[in-house]
JSON list of C-alpha atoms in Angstrom, two decimals:
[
{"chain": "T", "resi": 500, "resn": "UNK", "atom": "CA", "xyz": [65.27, -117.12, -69.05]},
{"chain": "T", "resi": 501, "resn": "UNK", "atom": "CA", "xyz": [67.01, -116.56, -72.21]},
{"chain": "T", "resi": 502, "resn": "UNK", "atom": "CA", "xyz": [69.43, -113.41, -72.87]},
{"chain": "T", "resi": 503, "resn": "UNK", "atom": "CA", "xyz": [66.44, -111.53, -74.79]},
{"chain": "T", "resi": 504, "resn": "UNK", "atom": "CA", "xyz": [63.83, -112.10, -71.94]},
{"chain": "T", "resi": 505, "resn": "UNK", "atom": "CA", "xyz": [62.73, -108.97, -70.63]},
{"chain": "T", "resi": 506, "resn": "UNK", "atom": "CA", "xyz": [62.23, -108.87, -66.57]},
{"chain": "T", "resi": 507, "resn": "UNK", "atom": "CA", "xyz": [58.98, -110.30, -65.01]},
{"chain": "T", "resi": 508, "resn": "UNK", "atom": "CA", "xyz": [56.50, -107.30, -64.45]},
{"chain": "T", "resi": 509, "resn": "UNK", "atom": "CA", "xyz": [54.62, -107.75, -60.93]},
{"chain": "T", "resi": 510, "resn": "UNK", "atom": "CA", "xyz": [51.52, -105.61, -60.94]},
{"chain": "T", "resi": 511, "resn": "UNK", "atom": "CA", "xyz": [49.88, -104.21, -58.16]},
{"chain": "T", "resi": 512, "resn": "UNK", "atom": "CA", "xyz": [47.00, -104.92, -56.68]},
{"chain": "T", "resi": 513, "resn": "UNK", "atom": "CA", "xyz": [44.18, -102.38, -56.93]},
{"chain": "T", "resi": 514, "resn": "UNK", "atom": "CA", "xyz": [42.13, -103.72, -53.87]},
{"chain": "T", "resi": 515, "resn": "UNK", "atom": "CA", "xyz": [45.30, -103.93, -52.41]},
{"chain": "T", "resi": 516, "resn": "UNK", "atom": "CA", "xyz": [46.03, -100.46, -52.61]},
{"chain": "T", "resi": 517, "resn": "UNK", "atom": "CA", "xyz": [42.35, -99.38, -51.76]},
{"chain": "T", "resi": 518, "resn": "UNK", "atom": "CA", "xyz": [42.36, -101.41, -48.42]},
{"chain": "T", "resi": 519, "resn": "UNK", "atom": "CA", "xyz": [45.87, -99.57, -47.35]},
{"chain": "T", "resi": 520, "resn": "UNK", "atom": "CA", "xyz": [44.25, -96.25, -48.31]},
{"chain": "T", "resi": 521, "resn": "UNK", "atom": "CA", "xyz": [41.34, -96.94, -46.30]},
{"chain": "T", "resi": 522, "resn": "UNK", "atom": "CA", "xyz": [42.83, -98.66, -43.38]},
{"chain": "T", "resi": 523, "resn": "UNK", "atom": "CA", "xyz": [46.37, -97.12, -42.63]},
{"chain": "T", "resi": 524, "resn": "UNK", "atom": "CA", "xyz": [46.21, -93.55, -44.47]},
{"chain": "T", "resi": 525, "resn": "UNK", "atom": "CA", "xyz": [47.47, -92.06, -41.64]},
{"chain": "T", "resi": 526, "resn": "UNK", "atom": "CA", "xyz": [51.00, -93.89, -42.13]},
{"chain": "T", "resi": 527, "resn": "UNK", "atom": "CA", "xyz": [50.97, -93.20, -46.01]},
{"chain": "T", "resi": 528, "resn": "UNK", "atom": "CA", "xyz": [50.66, -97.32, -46.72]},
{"chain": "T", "resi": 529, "resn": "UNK", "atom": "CA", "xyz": [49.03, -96.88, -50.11]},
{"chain": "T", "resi": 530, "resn": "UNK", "atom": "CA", "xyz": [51.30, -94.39, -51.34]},
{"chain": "T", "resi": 531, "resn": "UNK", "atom": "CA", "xyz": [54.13, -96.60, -50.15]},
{"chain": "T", "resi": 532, "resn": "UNK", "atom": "CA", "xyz": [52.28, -99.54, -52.14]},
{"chain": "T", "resi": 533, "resn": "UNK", "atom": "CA", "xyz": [52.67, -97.78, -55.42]},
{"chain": "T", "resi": 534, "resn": "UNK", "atom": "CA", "xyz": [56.00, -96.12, -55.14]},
{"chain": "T", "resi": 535, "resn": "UNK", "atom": "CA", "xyz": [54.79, -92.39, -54.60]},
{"chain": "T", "resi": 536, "resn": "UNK", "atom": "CA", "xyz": [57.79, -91.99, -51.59]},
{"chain": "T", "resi": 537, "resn": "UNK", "atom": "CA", "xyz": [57.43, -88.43, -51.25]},
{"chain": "T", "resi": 538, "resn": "UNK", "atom": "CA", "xyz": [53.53, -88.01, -51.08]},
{"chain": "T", "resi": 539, "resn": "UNK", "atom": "CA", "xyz": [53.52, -91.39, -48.38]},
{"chain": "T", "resi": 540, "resn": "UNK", "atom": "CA", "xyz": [56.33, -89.38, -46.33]},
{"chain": "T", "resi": 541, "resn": "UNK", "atom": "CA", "xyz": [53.62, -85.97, -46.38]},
{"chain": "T", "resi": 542, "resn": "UNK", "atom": "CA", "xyz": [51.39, -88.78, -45.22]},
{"chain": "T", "resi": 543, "resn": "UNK", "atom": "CA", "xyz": [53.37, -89.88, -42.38]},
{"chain": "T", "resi": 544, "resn": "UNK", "atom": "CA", "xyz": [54.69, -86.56, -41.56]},
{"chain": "T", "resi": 545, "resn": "UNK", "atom": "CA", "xyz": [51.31, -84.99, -40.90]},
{"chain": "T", "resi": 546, "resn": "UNK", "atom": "CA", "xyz": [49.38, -88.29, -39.93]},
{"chain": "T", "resi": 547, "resn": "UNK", "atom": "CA", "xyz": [52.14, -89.00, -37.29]},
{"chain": "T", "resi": 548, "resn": "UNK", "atom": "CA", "xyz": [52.66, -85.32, -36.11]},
{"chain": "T", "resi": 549, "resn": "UNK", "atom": "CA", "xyz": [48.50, -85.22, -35.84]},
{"chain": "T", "resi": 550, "resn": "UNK", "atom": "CA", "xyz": [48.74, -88.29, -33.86]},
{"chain": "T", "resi": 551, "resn": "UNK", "atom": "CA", "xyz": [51.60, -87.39, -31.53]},
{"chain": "T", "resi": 552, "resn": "UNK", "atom": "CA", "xyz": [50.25, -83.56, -31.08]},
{"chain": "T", "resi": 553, "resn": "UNK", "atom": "CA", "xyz": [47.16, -85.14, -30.32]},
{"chain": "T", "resi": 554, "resn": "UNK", "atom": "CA", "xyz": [48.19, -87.55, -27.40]},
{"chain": "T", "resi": 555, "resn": "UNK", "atom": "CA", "xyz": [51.01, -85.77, -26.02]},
{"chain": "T", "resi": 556, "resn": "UNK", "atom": "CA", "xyz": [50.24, -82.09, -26.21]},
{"chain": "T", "resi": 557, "resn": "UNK", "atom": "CA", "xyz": [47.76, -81.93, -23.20]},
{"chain": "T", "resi": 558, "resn": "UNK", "atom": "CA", "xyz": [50.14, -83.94, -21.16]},
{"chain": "T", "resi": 559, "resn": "UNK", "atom": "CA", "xyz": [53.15, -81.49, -22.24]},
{"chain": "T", "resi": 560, "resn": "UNK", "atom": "CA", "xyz": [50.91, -78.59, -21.16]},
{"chain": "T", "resi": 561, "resn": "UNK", "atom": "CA", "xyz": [49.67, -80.34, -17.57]},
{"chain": "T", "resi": 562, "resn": "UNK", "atom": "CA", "xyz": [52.90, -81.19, -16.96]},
{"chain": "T", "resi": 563, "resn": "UNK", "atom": "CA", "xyz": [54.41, -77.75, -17.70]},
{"chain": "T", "resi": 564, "resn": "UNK", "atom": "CA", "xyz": [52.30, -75.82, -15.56]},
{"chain": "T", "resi": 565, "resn": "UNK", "atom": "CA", "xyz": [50.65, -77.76, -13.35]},
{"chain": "T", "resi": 566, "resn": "UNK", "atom": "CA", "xyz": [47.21, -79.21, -13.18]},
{"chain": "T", "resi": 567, "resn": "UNK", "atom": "CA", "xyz": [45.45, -75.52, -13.12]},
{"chain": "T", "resi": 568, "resn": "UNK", "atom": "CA", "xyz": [46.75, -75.16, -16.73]},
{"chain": "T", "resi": 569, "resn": "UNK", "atom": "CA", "xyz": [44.13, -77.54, -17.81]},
{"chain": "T", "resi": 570, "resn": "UNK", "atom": "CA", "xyz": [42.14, -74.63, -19.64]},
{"chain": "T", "resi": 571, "resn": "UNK", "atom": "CA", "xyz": [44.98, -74.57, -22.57]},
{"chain": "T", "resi": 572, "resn": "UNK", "atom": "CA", "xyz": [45.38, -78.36, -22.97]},
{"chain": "T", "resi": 573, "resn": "UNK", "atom": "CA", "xyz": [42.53, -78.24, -25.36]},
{"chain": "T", "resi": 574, "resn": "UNK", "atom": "CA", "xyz": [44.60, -75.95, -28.01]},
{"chain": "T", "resi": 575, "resn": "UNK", "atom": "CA", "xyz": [47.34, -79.04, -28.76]},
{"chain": "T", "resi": 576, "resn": "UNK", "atom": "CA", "xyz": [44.73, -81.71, -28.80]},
{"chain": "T", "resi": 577, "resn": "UNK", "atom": "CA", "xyz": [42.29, -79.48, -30.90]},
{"chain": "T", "resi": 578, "resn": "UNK", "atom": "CA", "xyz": [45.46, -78.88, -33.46]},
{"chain": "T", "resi": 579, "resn": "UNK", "atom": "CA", "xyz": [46.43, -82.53, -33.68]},
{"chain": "T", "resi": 580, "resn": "UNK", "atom": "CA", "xyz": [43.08, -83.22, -34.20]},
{"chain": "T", "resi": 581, "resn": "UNK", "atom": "CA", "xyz": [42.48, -81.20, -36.82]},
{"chain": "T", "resi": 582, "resn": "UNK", "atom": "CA", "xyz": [46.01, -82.37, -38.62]},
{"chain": "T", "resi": 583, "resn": "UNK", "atom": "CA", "xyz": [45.28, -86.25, -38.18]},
{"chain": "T", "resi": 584, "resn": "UNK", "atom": "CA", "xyz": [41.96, -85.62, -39.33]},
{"chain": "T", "resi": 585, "resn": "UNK", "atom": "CA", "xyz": [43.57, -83.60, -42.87]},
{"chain": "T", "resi": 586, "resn": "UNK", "atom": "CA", "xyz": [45.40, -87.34, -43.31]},
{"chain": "T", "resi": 587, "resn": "UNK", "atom": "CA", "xyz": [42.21, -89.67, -42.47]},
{"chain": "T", "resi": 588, "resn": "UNK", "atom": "CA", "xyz": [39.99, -87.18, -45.67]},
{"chain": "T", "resi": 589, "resn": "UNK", "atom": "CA", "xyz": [42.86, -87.43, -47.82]},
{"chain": "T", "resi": 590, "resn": "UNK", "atom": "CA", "xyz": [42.82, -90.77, -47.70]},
{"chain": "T", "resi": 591, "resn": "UNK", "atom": "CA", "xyz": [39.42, -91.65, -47.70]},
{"chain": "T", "resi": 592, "resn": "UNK", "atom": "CA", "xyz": [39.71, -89.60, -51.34]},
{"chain": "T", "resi": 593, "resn": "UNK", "atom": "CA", "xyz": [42.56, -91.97, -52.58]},
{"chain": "T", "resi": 594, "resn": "UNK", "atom": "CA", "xyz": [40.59, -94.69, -51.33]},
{"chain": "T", "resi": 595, "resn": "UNK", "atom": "CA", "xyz": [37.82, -93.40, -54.29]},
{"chain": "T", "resi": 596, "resn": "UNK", "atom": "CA", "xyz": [39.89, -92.69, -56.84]},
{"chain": "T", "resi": 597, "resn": "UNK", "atom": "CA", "xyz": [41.98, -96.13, -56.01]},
{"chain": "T", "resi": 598, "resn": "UNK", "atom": "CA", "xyz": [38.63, -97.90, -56.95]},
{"chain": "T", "resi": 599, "resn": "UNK", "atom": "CA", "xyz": [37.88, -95.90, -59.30]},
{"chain": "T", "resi": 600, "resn": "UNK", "atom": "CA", "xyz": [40.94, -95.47, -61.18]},
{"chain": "T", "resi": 601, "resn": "UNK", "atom": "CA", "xyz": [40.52, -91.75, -61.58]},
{"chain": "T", "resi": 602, "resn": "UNK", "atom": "CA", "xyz": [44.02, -89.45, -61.96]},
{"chain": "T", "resi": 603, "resn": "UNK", "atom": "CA", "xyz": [46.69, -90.71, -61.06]},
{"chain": "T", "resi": 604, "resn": "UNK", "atom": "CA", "xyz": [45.81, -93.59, -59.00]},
{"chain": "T", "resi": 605, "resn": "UNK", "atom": "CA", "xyz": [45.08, -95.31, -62.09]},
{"chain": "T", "resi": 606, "resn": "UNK", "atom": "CA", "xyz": [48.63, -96.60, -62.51]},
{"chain": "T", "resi": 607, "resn": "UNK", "atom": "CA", "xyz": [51.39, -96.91, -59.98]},
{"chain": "T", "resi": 608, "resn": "UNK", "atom": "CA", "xyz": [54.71, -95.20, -59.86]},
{"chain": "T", "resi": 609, "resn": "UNK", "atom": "CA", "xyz": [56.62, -97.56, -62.66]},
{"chain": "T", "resi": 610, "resn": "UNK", "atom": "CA", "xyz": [53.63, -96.23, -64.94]},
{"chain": "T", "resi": 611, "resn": "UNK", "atom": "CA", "xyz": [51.97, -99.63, -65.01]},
{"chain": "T", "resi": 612, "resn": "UNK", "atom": "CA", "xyz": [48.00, -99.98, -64.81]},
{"chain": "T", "resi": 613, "resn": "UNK", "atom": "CA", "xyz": [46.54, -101.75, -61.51]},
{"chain": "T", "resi": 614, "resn": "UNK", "atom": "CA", "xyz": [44.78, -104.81, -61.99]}
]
């Protein structure tokens, strides 16, 4: 490489991208793929609140009370639920706009077009 040489350019995969979207959405992995940080954190904040709200909230409750507080355990797991499954749809719409290059999941972060 001479002085003049401008930097090699690695692009990014586009069925790369699509399978993180579609497999590991909850954790943000696309997003993290194209260098959007801060929408891949939202990702993992909410996915990995969802998930933990989810497993641990009944046992928080059970163990709180008792084992004749297992009317209320369904409130936590209901709530994580609902906030893991927010993650899974949002991905599952990045995964379609991935392949089809609609918005901005047509280029990543550095502004370059996936191939």
């Amino acid at each position: 490489m001479g002085p003049g040489t401008p930097p090699a350019v690695f692009y990014k995969k586009r069925w790369v991208a699509a399978l993180f979207s579609f497999f590991w959405s909850s954790i943000g992995a696309a997003n993290w793929y194209l260098g959007n940080y801060y929408r891949a954190l939202a990702q993992m904040i909410v996915g990995g609140t969802g998930i933990l709200v989810a497993q641990l909230g009944p046992l928080v409750v059970i163990s709180g009370k008792g084992f004749e507080a297992t009317a209320g355990m369904h409130v936590p797991l209901i709530f994580g639920l609902f906030l893991w499954s927010v993650v899974l749809i949002w991905g599952f719409v990045e995964f379609i706009m991935i392949l089809g290059g609609f918005g901005p999941y047509r280029r990543d972060a550095r502004g370059y077009d996936l191939v």
